[in-house]
Coordinates of N, CA and C in Angstrom, one line a residue:
M1 N -12.7 62.4 25.6 CA -11.4 61.8 25.7 C -10.8 63.0 26.6
T2 N -10.5 62.4 27.5 CA -9.6 63.0 28.3 C -8.4 63.1 27.4
D3 N -7.2 64.1 28.0 CA -5.3 63.9 27.6 C -5.0 62.9 28.6
T4 N -5.3 62.7 29.7 CA -4.7 62.0 30.1 C -5.2 60.5 29.6
I5 N -6.6 60.3 29.5 CA -7.1 58.6 28.5 C -6.0 59.0 26.8
V6 N -6.1 59.5 26.9 CA -5.8 59.6 25.1 C -3.9 59.1 25.1
Q7 N -3.4 60.0 26.4 CA -1.3 59.9 26.6 C -1.6 58.4 26.7
R8 N -2.5 57.8 27.7 CA -2.3 56.7 28.0 C -2.9 55.3 26.9
L9 N -3.8 55.5 26.3 CA -3.8 54.9 24.8 C -2.6 54.5 23.8
R10 N -2.5 55.8 24.0 CA -1.4 56.3 22.9 C 0.3 55.2 23.4
T11 N 0.2 55.9 24.7 CA 1.3 55.1 25.3 C 1.4 53.6 25.0
L12 N 0.1 52.7 25.5 CA -0.3 51.3 25.2 C -0.1 51.0 23.9
I13 N -0.3 51.7 23.1 CA -0.3 51.2 21.6 C 1.1 50.9 21.1
I14 N 1.5 52.3 21.7 CA 3.3 52.4 21.0 C 3.9 51.5 21.2
I15 N 3.4 51.2 22.9 CA 5.0 50.1 23.8 C 4.4 48.7 22.9
S16 N 3.0 48.7 22.2 CA 3.1 47.2 21.5 C 3.2 47.4 20.6
L17 N 3.4 48.0 19.7 CA 4.1 48.4 18.2 C 6.0 48.1 18.3
I18 N 6.2 49.1 19.7 CA 7.9 48.8 19.8 C 8.3 47.6 19.8
L19 N 7.5 46.5 21.2 CA 7.4 44.9 21.1 C 7.4 44.2 20.5
G20 N 6.6 44.4 19.3 CA 5.8 43.7 17.7 C 6.8 44.3 17.2
V21 N 7.3 45.3 16.9 CA 8.8 45.3 16.1 C 10.0 44.7 16.5
G22 N 10.8 45.0 18.0 CA 11.6 43.8 18.4 C 10.8 42.3 18.0
H23 N 9.9 41.9 18.2 CA 9.6 40.5 18.4 C 9.9 39.7 16.8
H24 N 9.0 40.6 15.5 CA 9.4 40.1 14.2 C 11.0 40.4 13.8
F25 N 11.8 41.7 14.3 CA 13.1 41.5 14.1 C 13.6 40.0 14.4
D26 N 13.2 39.9 16.0 CA 13.9 38.3 16.4 C 13.6 37.2 15.7
H27 N 12.6 37.4 14.6 CA 12.3 36.3 14.0 C 13.9 36.5 13.0
A28 N 13.0 37.4 12.3 CA 14.3 37.8 11.2 C 15.9 37.5 11.8
I29 N 16.2 37.9 12.7 CA 17.7 37.7 13.0 C 17.7 35.6 13.2
R30 N 17.0 35.1 14.1 CA 16.9 33.8 14.1 C 16.7 32.9 13.0
G31 N 15.8 32.8 11.6 CA 15.9 32.8 10.8 C 14.9 31.7 10.6
N32 N 14.1 32.1 11.7 CA 12.9 30.8 11.5 C 11.1 31.1 11.9
H33 N 10.1 30.4 11.1 CA 9.1 31.2 11.3 C 9.1 32.5 10.6
V34 N 9.3 32.0 9.6 CA 9.5 33.3 9.1 C 8.6 33.4 7.8
G35 N 8.0 34.4 7.1 CA 7.7 34.8 5.5 C 8.0 35.7 4.6
W36 N 7.0 36.1 3.9 CA 6.7 37.5 3.2 C 6.7 38.2 3.8
P37 N 7.7 40.2 3.9 CA 8.9 40.1 2.9 C 10.1 39.4 2.8
L38 N 10.6 38.9 4.0 CA 11.5 38.3 4.1 C 12.0 36.7 3.4
N39 N 10.7 36.2 2.5 CA 11.0 34.8 1.9 C 9.8 35.3 1.1
G40 N 9.4 33.8 0.5 CA 8.2 33.7 -0.9 C 7.2 33.1 0.2
D41 N 7.0 32.9 1.7 CA 6.4 32.1 2.4 C 4.9 33.4 2.7
V42 N 4.3 32.5 2.2 CA 2.9 33.4 2.6 C 2.3 32.7 4.2
N43 N 2.5 33.3 5.5 CA 2.5 32.3 6.6 C 1.5 33.6 7.5
P44 N 1.6 32.7 9.0 CA 1.3 33.8 10.7 C 1.9 34.9 10.4
F45 N 3.4 34.6 9.5 CA 4.4 36.0 10.3 C 4.0 37.2 9.0
T46 N 3.8 36.6 7.7 CA 3.3 37.7 6.9 C 1.9 38.2 7.2
F47 N 0.7 37.8 8.1 CA -0.5 38.2 8.2 C -0.5 38.9 9.3
S48 N 0.9 38.7 10.7 CA 1.2 39.2 12.1 C 1.5 40.9 11.2
L49 N 2.4 40.9 10.0 CA 2.0 42.4 10.1 C 1.4 43.2 9.7
S50 N 0.3 42.8 9.9 CA -0.6 43.4 9.2 C -0.8 44.1 10.6
A51 N -0.7 44.0 11.8 CA -0.9 45.1 13.0 C 0.0 45.9 12.9
Y52 N 0.8 46.5 12.0 CA 1.1 48.1 12.0 C 0.5 48.6 11.1
P53 N 0.2 48.7 10.5 CA -1.2 49.7 9.6 C -2.0 50.1 10.8
V54 N -2.4 48.8 11.1 CA -3.9 48.6 12.3 C -3.7 49.7 12.9
Y55 N -2.4 49.3 14.0 CA -2.6 50.4 15.4 C -1.9 52.0 14.4
L56 N -1.1 52.4 13.7 CA -1.2 53.6 13.1 C -2.1 53.8 12.7
Y57 N -3.3 52.9 12.2 CA -4.6 53.7 12.0 C -5.6 54.5 13.5
A58 N -5.4 53.3 14.0 CA -5.7 53.6 15.3 C -4.8 54.9 16.2
L59 N -4.1 55.2 16.2 CA -3.0 56.5 16.7 C -3.4 57.9 15.8
V60 N -4.1 57.5 14.4 CA -4.5 58.6 13.8 C -5.9 59.1 14.2
L61 N -6.8 58.0 14.6 CA -7.7 58.2 15.1 C -8.0 58.6 16.7
L62 N -7.0 58.2 17.1 CA -6.9 58.8 18.4 C -6.6 60.4 18.5
A63 N -5.9 60.8 17.9 CA -4.7 62.1 17.2 C -6.0 63.2 16.8
R64 N -7.8 62.5 16.7 CA -8.4 63.4 15.3 C -9.5 62.7 17.0
R65 N -9.0 62.1 17.9 CA -9.9 62.6 19.2 C -11.5 61.8 18.6
S66 N -11.5 60.4 17.4 CA -12.5 60.2 16.8 C -13.1 59.6 17.9
P67 N -14.6 58.9 17.9 CA -15.1 58.4 18.9 C -14.9 56.9 18.3
Y68 N -14.6 56.4 17.3 CA -14.8 55.0 16.9 C -13.2 54.4 17.2
T69 N -12.4 55.6 18.2 CA -11.1 54.7 18.6 C -11.0 53.2 19.2
M70 N -12.2 53.8 20.3 CA -12.5 52.5 21.5 C -12.5 51.5 20.4
P71 N -13.5 51.5 20.0 CA -14.3 50.3 19.6 C -13.1 49.2 18.4
Y72 N -12.4 50.9 18.3 CA -11.1 49.8 16.6 C -10.3 48.8 17.5
V73 N -9.2 50.3 19.1 CA -9.0 49.5 19.4 C -9.2 48.2 20.5
A74 N -10.3 47.9 21.1 CA -11.3 47.1 21.6 C -11.1 46.1 21.2
V75 N -11.3 46.3 19.6 CA -11.8 44.7 18.4 C -10.7 44.5 18.2
A76 N -9.5 45.6 17.5 CA -8.0 45.2 17.0 C -7.2 44.3 17.9
S77 N -6.9 45.0 19.3 CA -6.2 44.1 20.1 C -6.7 42.8 20.8
P78 N -7.8 42.7 21.2 CA -8.4 41.0 21.3 C -7.6 40.1 20.1
A79 N -8.1 40.4 19.1 CA -7.7 39.5 17.8 C -6.0 39.5 17.5
F80 N -5.4 40.5 17.8 CA -4.0 40.2 16.8 C -3.5 39.2 18.9
A81 N -4.0 39.6 19.8 CA -3.7 38.8 21.0 C -3.6 37.4 20.6
L82 N -4.9 36.8 20.3 CA -5.3 36.1 20.5 C -4.5 35.2 19.3
L83 N -4.0 35.8 17.9 CA -3.4 36.1 17.1 C -2.3 35.2 17.6
V84 N -1.3 36.5 18.2 CA 0.2 35.8 19.0 C -0.3 34.5 19.9
T85 N -0.8 34.6 20.8 CA -0.9 33.1 21.5 C -1.6 32.1 20.3
F86 N -2.1 32.3 19.9 CA -2.5 30.7 19.6 C -1.2 30.5 18.9
V87 N -0.7 31.1 17.5 CA 0.3 30.9 16.6 C 1.5 30.8 17.9
H88 N 1.8 31.3 18.8 CA 3.0 30.8 19.3 C 2.5 29.1 20.4
L89 N 1.5 28.9 20.5 CA 0.8 28.0 21.8 C 1.0 26.3 20.4
T90 N 0.8 27.0 18.9 CA 0.5 25.6 18.7 C 1.8 25.7 17.7
I91 N 2.2 26.6 16.7 CA 3.2 26.5 15.2 C 4.9 26.8 15.9
E92 N 4.8 27.8 16.9 CA 6.0 28.0 17.0 C 6.4 28.0 18.7
P93 N 6.4 26.4 19.2 CA 6.7 26.8 20.8 C 7.7 27.8 21.0
P94 N 8.2 27.7 23.0 CA 9.4 28.4 23.2 C 10.5 27.7 22.2
Q95 N 10.8 26.6 22.6 CA 12.1 26.2 22.2 C 12.1 26.5 20.9
D96 N 11.2 27.1 19.9 CA 11.8 27.6 18.3 C 12.1 28.9 18.5
I97 N 12.0 30.1 19.4 CA 12.1 30.9 20.1 C 13.2 31.0 20.6
I98 N 13.7 30.2 21.3 CA 14.7 30.3 22.7 C 16.1 29.6 21.7
A99 N 16.1 28.4 21.4 CA 17.5 27.2 21.1 C 18.5 27.9 19.5
P100 N 17.3 28.6 18.9 CA 17.9 29.0 17.9 C 19.4 30.4 17.8
H101 N 19.1 30.9 18.7 CA 19.9 32.1 19.1 C 21.4 31.0 20.1
S102 N 22.1 31.7 19.4 CA 23.8 31.3 20.3 C 24.0 31.5 21.1
S103 N 23.0 32.0 22.4 CA 23.2 31.9 23.9 C 22.2 31.6 24.7
L104 N 21.8 31.3 25.4 CA 20.1 30.4 26.2 C 19.9 32.4 26.7
V105 N 20.7 33.3 27.1 CA 20.1 34.4 28.1 C 19.9 34.7 26.6
V106 N 20.4 35.5 26.2 CA 19.7 36.3 24.7 C 18.4 35.1 24.0
G107 N 18.1 33.7 23.7 CA 17.3 33.2 23.9 C 16.1 33.5 24.6
Y108 N 16.2 33.4 26.1 CA 15.3 33.2 27.1 C 14.8 34.8 26.8
F109 N 16.0 35.8 26.8 CA 15.7 36.9 26.5 C 14.1 37.2 25.2
A110 N 14.9 36.9 24.4 CA 13.9 36.7 23.3 C 12.5 36.2 23.9
F111 N 12.3 35.2 24.6 CA 10.5 34.3 24.8 C 10.2 35.6 25.7
A112 N 11.1 36.2 26.2 CA 10.5 37.3 28.0 C 9.9 38.0 26.4
W113 N 10.7 38.5 25.6 CA 10.1 39.9 24.5 C 8.8 39.9 24.2
L114 N 8.3 38.3 23.8 CA 7.1 37.7 23.6 C 6.3 37.9 24.9
V115 N 6.7 37.2 26.0 CA 5.4 37.4 26.8 C 5.5 38.6 27.5
A116 N 6.5 39.6 27.3 CA 6.2 41.2 27.1 C 4.9 41.9 26.2
L117 N 5.7 41.3 25.1 CA 4.5 41.7 23.6 C 2.3 41.5 24.1
V118 N 2.7 39.9 24.5 CA 1.6 39.3 24.5 C 0.9 40.4 25.7
I119 N 1.3 40.4 26.7 CA 0.9 41.1 27.8 C 0.3 42.7 27.5
S120 N 1.3 43.0 26.5 CA 0.7 44.4 26.6 C -0.2 44.8 25.5
L121 N -0.5 43.3 24.4 CA -2.0 43.8 23.8 C -3.1 43.1 24.6
Y122 N -3.0 42.4 25.5 CA -3.8 41.8 26.6 C -4.7 42.9 27.3
G123 N -3.4 43.9 27.7 CA -3.8 44.9 28.3 C -4.3 46.4 27.4
L124 N -3.6 46.5 26.6 CA -4.4 47.5 25.4 C -5.9 47.4 25.7
A125 N -6.0 45.9 25.0 CA -7.6 45.2 24.2 C -8.5 45.5 25.8
F126 N -7.8 45.3 27.1 CA -8.6 45.7 28.4 C -8.9 46.9 28.0
Y127 N -8.1 48.1 28.1 CA -7.8 49.1 28.4 C -9.4 49.2 27.6
A128 N -8.1 49.1 26.5 CA -9.6 50.1 25.8 C -10.7 49.8 25.5
G129 N -10.9 48.4 25.6 CA -12.3 47.6 25.8 C -13.6 47.9 27.2
S130 N -12.8 48.1 28.9 CA -13.0 48.9 29.5 C -13.5 50.5 29.1
L131 N -12.8 51.4 28.2 CA -13.2 52.6 27.9 C -14.5 52.9 26.9
W132 N -14.3 51.8 25.8 CA -15.5 51.8 25.5 C -16.3 51.4 25.7
M133 N -16.6 50.7 27.1 CA -18.0 49.8 27.2 C -18.5 51.4 28.4
R134 N -17.1 52.1 29.2 CA -17.8 53.0 29.8 C -18.5 54.3 28.9
Q135 N -17.3 54.6 28.0 CA -17.9 55.7 26.6 C -19.2 55.0 26.3
R136 N -19.9 54.1 26.3 CA -21.4 53.2 25.6 C -22.3 53.6 26.3
R137 N -21.8 53.6 28.1 CA -22.9 53.6 29.2 C -23.0 55.0 29.0
T138 N -22.0 56.2 29.4 CA -22.5 57.5 29.6 C -22.9 58.5 27.9
A139 N -22.6 57.4 27.0 CA -23.3 58.1 25.8 C -25.0 58.4 26.1
P140 N -25.4 59.3 25.2 CA -27.1 59.3 25.5 C -27.5 58.7 24.6
A141 N -28.8 58.2 25.0 CA -29.4 57.2 24.1 C -29.9 58.2 23.3

């Protein structure tokens, strides 16, 4: 892995982490669709928190220049992207994100933040997947 690839992948992971943390804070602020550890319910919110240790471990793999970094991120990213997309299309529609805020501007900003999160996860999945495929094609048999 070249330094450029490592830096790009690290940047994409960190962007996704920041957007994820911001979206989870938005859940806490608006108080809907939250679960454990903010209350006793175990729900999609709770399971979505698993993204943080997964991506932190990906950063560790990346720092060690592990050959398993690409397949790990290439599998985890689409899984999280699909989970976030599915949950927000079926369980938490846009009005559940926009309406609870005191201002429509803030509500639409929160929704735009979610869209950016989804785009970052799919972008990360695509980038890591393409690197993994390239890595597999150039690996000695």
